[in-house]
């Protein structure tokens, strides 16, 4: 049982059907039973009757009436809700409709415009077609006129030729007549010369019984000589060109072969074999059709490959260029992306290098002292080295000097030895002389003296 | 450069002997033979009338003087001045007279080209050649002097006859497929004969010495065709100049066009050097126009000129020809190869003040010379790649691959150079004025 609520006007939903115009004067004290009958319509709404039968008299059941009122209220609320929703929907629909109407009117306008445009273009096309037709007919007329004029020229030319020929024949007749008349006159000796001169080449003039064959053969000889000369020149040229072609072929093969893949290398070697074979053939200077064709075909092939290669390279560069030149937006983006990427890479590399440097520095710093000392020492070492070098130089010089001195000393010593020996020998001989020259006693006295002096000398030495 | 003194001549008749020792000039009816180096008069001959044509024989022993009005030809001998020879064509008239290559026969063409009479100086024989054609170049001798090609016309058809110059025996006679054969020229090696049609049809035919047709070349039809033809000295190239302002070079192996040289009015990208002649007229104030000055006659006409190299692009001055007249002044009228085969000089008639020099090795334009007056005459040095040209004023101009110079002719009085001739050694030039001539000796170490 829903609680009975105290409704105030403010919380009551609005009655859309009719504004609340104050309490109804539907039911008065007098017509309660009619009102009750009227209200019993409720039952048609599916609500339980508000009456209860008590002894055949329909009495108002307050609870059921209140229930019925409550139900009615609920119903009303529900319908109000539905009405709201419907209102909203209706607004929506009406605005949609409005939009649609607007768009349809716009489309209609556009359709009108395009129809007009269409008509205009059709009109223009029609006019152009008429123009074209008229121009074509003009052209045809001109062509016909040209043809006619050419025909006229041709016919006039034939007419002139005919007339010319007629006049020429007349003229020839006149000339013949004149010739005849003049010949008939029989002029006297026309050439008056003191004496006849010899031929310029000193030969006697010949009778005209010389056979004409000689002239023919002369002429043919001249022609043949000319042909021979010509042919030789052409052969030389031909040989040169062939050489050039072969060289070109070799060079082309050379250019193409390092760029070819390994698969093609076989072909290349195959080709070089062929080429070697064909070179041999050609070097024998047999200008047979086969060798010539082979050479030209191989050159064409190589040239095609080279051209293809160059075209590919061109295309690649063109594509790159094309990208830059063409659609700006996209290429710029791509370009910029690439730039960014490259910049990033550069930055990374730089960082990397920096870190490496730092690490290296660190590494160097720890055994730094020795190193630096060594480095520093190196600087001093340089000085020392220089000094040492100089000293070495002086030492070397001195050593050399010493060597020389030693050598001289040894020489001197050797000389001295020699001299001493000589001296000893001299002394020996002198003693011998003495000995031979003096008496025994003197000899003995001297001998002992000598022995003493010798020992003294030895001691001294 | 040294200039000799000025001598008189008439009719631009002045020729150096083939051996380069003598210079023969005609003054009215006299024939004067001088030594080329000393310019002393060696011989003086008197002819019967004003000389119209004078020619040395190939061995430099005889000189032919033709007087067309009288129908007379007189031949003089240098070795024996008292020797005389007179050929009188009589009433049959004389239109042209020339030596044969052996120097012993004279070919006279009678009036109306009725016939060609071959007079022999060795014996009494006279030969007649009938039906020669009156055309631009109807007779040509091969370079070795053995064969002569003659254009004939019978029954409205063109023929070419090849004669052996030894005894004037007819070697070959054949018809040519031309409308109106206008000229023949032997190649320098004597094996190919070029024959070309008149300007109404562009057609060049090449015949071998034995009369076989080797090739036909036609660049275009209907428009005016060939205007000038030149063989290169090595017979490698045949240059054809036409009315469409182009020179086409044919090669001797295939007789097909090797390259086309255009003469555009604007020269843009090219490796060519453009030399422009710039004249500096001395400025004279009015006070200076004293009688004395004018009497000196010098400064007013002493315009100095030199060449300036102009940078590309260059506009070549064009003179529009009158289209209503026949033989319009348009197209390549003169072509000349240098002696070493390396350069080609061309002149386009509607650019009369310019001379174009092409490099045949590179097959491109080498230089353009723009003069202040129309170029009258240009001749290559027979030994070196050096070109001498004149424009009818008192200067001669020379171009070589090293550069271009303009030299004033240092002679007394005014001398307007009308034509130039080189001496065979390439050391000196003969300059011909209207009725004067002078020699120009070039230093052996040439100019810059």
XYZ file of C-alpha atoms in Angstrom, chain A residues 150 153-154 157 161 164-166 168-169 171-172 174-176 178-179 182-183 185 187 189-201 203 205-208 210 212 215-216 218-220 222-223 226-227 229-230 233-234 237, chain B residues 59 62 80 82-92 102 104-105 112-115 119-124 127-128 130-132 144 146-147 153 155-156 164 166-167 169 171-172 179-180 189 191 208-210 212 222 252-253:
110
model
C 48.683 21.885 -107.969
C 50.325 24.110 -112.018
C 50.901 20.642 -113.388
C 53.674 23.065 -116.710
C 56.664 22.238 -121.839
C 58.639 25.141 -125.278
C 59.186 21.989 -127.266
C 57.296 23.404 -130.179
C 62.505 24.645 -129.690
C 61.700 22.571 -132.757
C 64.313 27.151 -133.425
C 66.185 24.003 -134.381
C 65.929 27.832 -138.067
C 69.382 26.816 -136.877
C 69.572 24.049 -139.433
C 71.060 28.998 -141.017
C 73.752 26.383 -140.821
C 76.297 29.536 -144.040
C 77.835 26.274 -145.079
C 78.421 30.197 -148.644
C 83.850 30.857 -146.734
C 90.151 29.437 -145.467
C 89.127 30.407 -142.010
C 92.259 29.718 -140.115
C 95.366 31.620 -140.949
C 98.373 30.439 -139.038
C 102.015 31.058 -139.656
C 103.022 27.494 -138.981
C 101.617 24.623 -137.192
C 103.037 24.025 -133.769
C 103.984 20.705 -132.327
C 101.901 18.955 -129.758
C 102.485 20.040 -126.207
C 103.724 16.617 -125.197
C 104.395 13.476 -129.816
C 99.852 13.723 -134.093
C 98.388 10.377 -134.869
C 96.114 9.279 -137.594
C 92.593 8.631 -136.639
C 93.794 4.414 -133.676
C 88.637 3.170 -130.144
C 90.110 4.920 -125.311
C 87.649 2.568 -123.746
C 91.927 3.972 -120.776
C 88.651 5.090 -119.401
C 88.008 1.827 -117.649
C 90.933 5.260 -114.790
C 87.666 4.152 -113.301
C 89.639 5.187 -108.725
C 87.571 2.305 -107.437
C 91.773 3.714 -104.308
C 88.343 4.175 -102.922
C 90.426 3.927 -98.220
C 87.187 2.310 -97.198
C 88.445 3.153 -92.456
C 101.419 25.149 -120.903
C 100.149 30.704 -125.938
C 108.046 33.253 -130.667
C 106.473 36.833 -134.419
C 104.297 33.756 -134.629
C 100.718 34.616 -135.312
C 97.463 32.755 -135.719
C 94.082 34.106 -136.616
C 90.851 32.169 -136.703
C 87.960 33.817 -138.466
C 84.584 32.280 -137.899
C 83.114 34.546 -140.498
C 79.427 35.187 -140.676
C 78.642 32.264 -138.482
C 96.319 20.199 -124.079
C 96.760 22.952 -128.845
C 93.114 23.082 -129.759
C 73.046 30.628 -131.608
C 75.082 27.627 -130.514
C 74.832 26.201 -133.977
C 77.951 24.162 -133.533
C 90.479 24.097 -134.421
C 93.825 22.392 -134.105
C 97.067 24.291 -133.953
C 99.084 21.180 -134.718
C 97.553 20.169 -137.978
C 94.920 21.165 -140.427
C 86.215 19.026 -136.041
C 82.630 20.024 -135.668
C 76.710 19.613 -133.576
C 73.839 20.548 -131.343
C 75.656 22.000 -128.373
C 93.427 15.802 -115.892
C 91.592 13.874 -120.810
C 87.856 14.080 -121.184
C 70.036 18.956 -127.068
C 64.613 16.825 -130.453
C 63.840 18.554 -127.209
C 88.360 12.083 -125.409
C 93.311 13.455 -127.444
C 91.609 13.122 -130.760
C 86.741 10.894 -130.307
C 83.484 8.098 -126.019
C 79.973 8.086 -124.668
C 63.683 18.752 -118.277
C 66.265 21.325 -119.180
C 89.182 13.017 -109.610
C 85.446 9.843 -112.424
C 80.123 7.704 -113.843
C 82.875 8.260 -116.395
C 81.561 5.432 -118.509
C 76.271 4.938 -116.092
C 57.965 22.881 -107.463
C 80.554 10.465 -102.581
C 79.879 7.008 -101.193
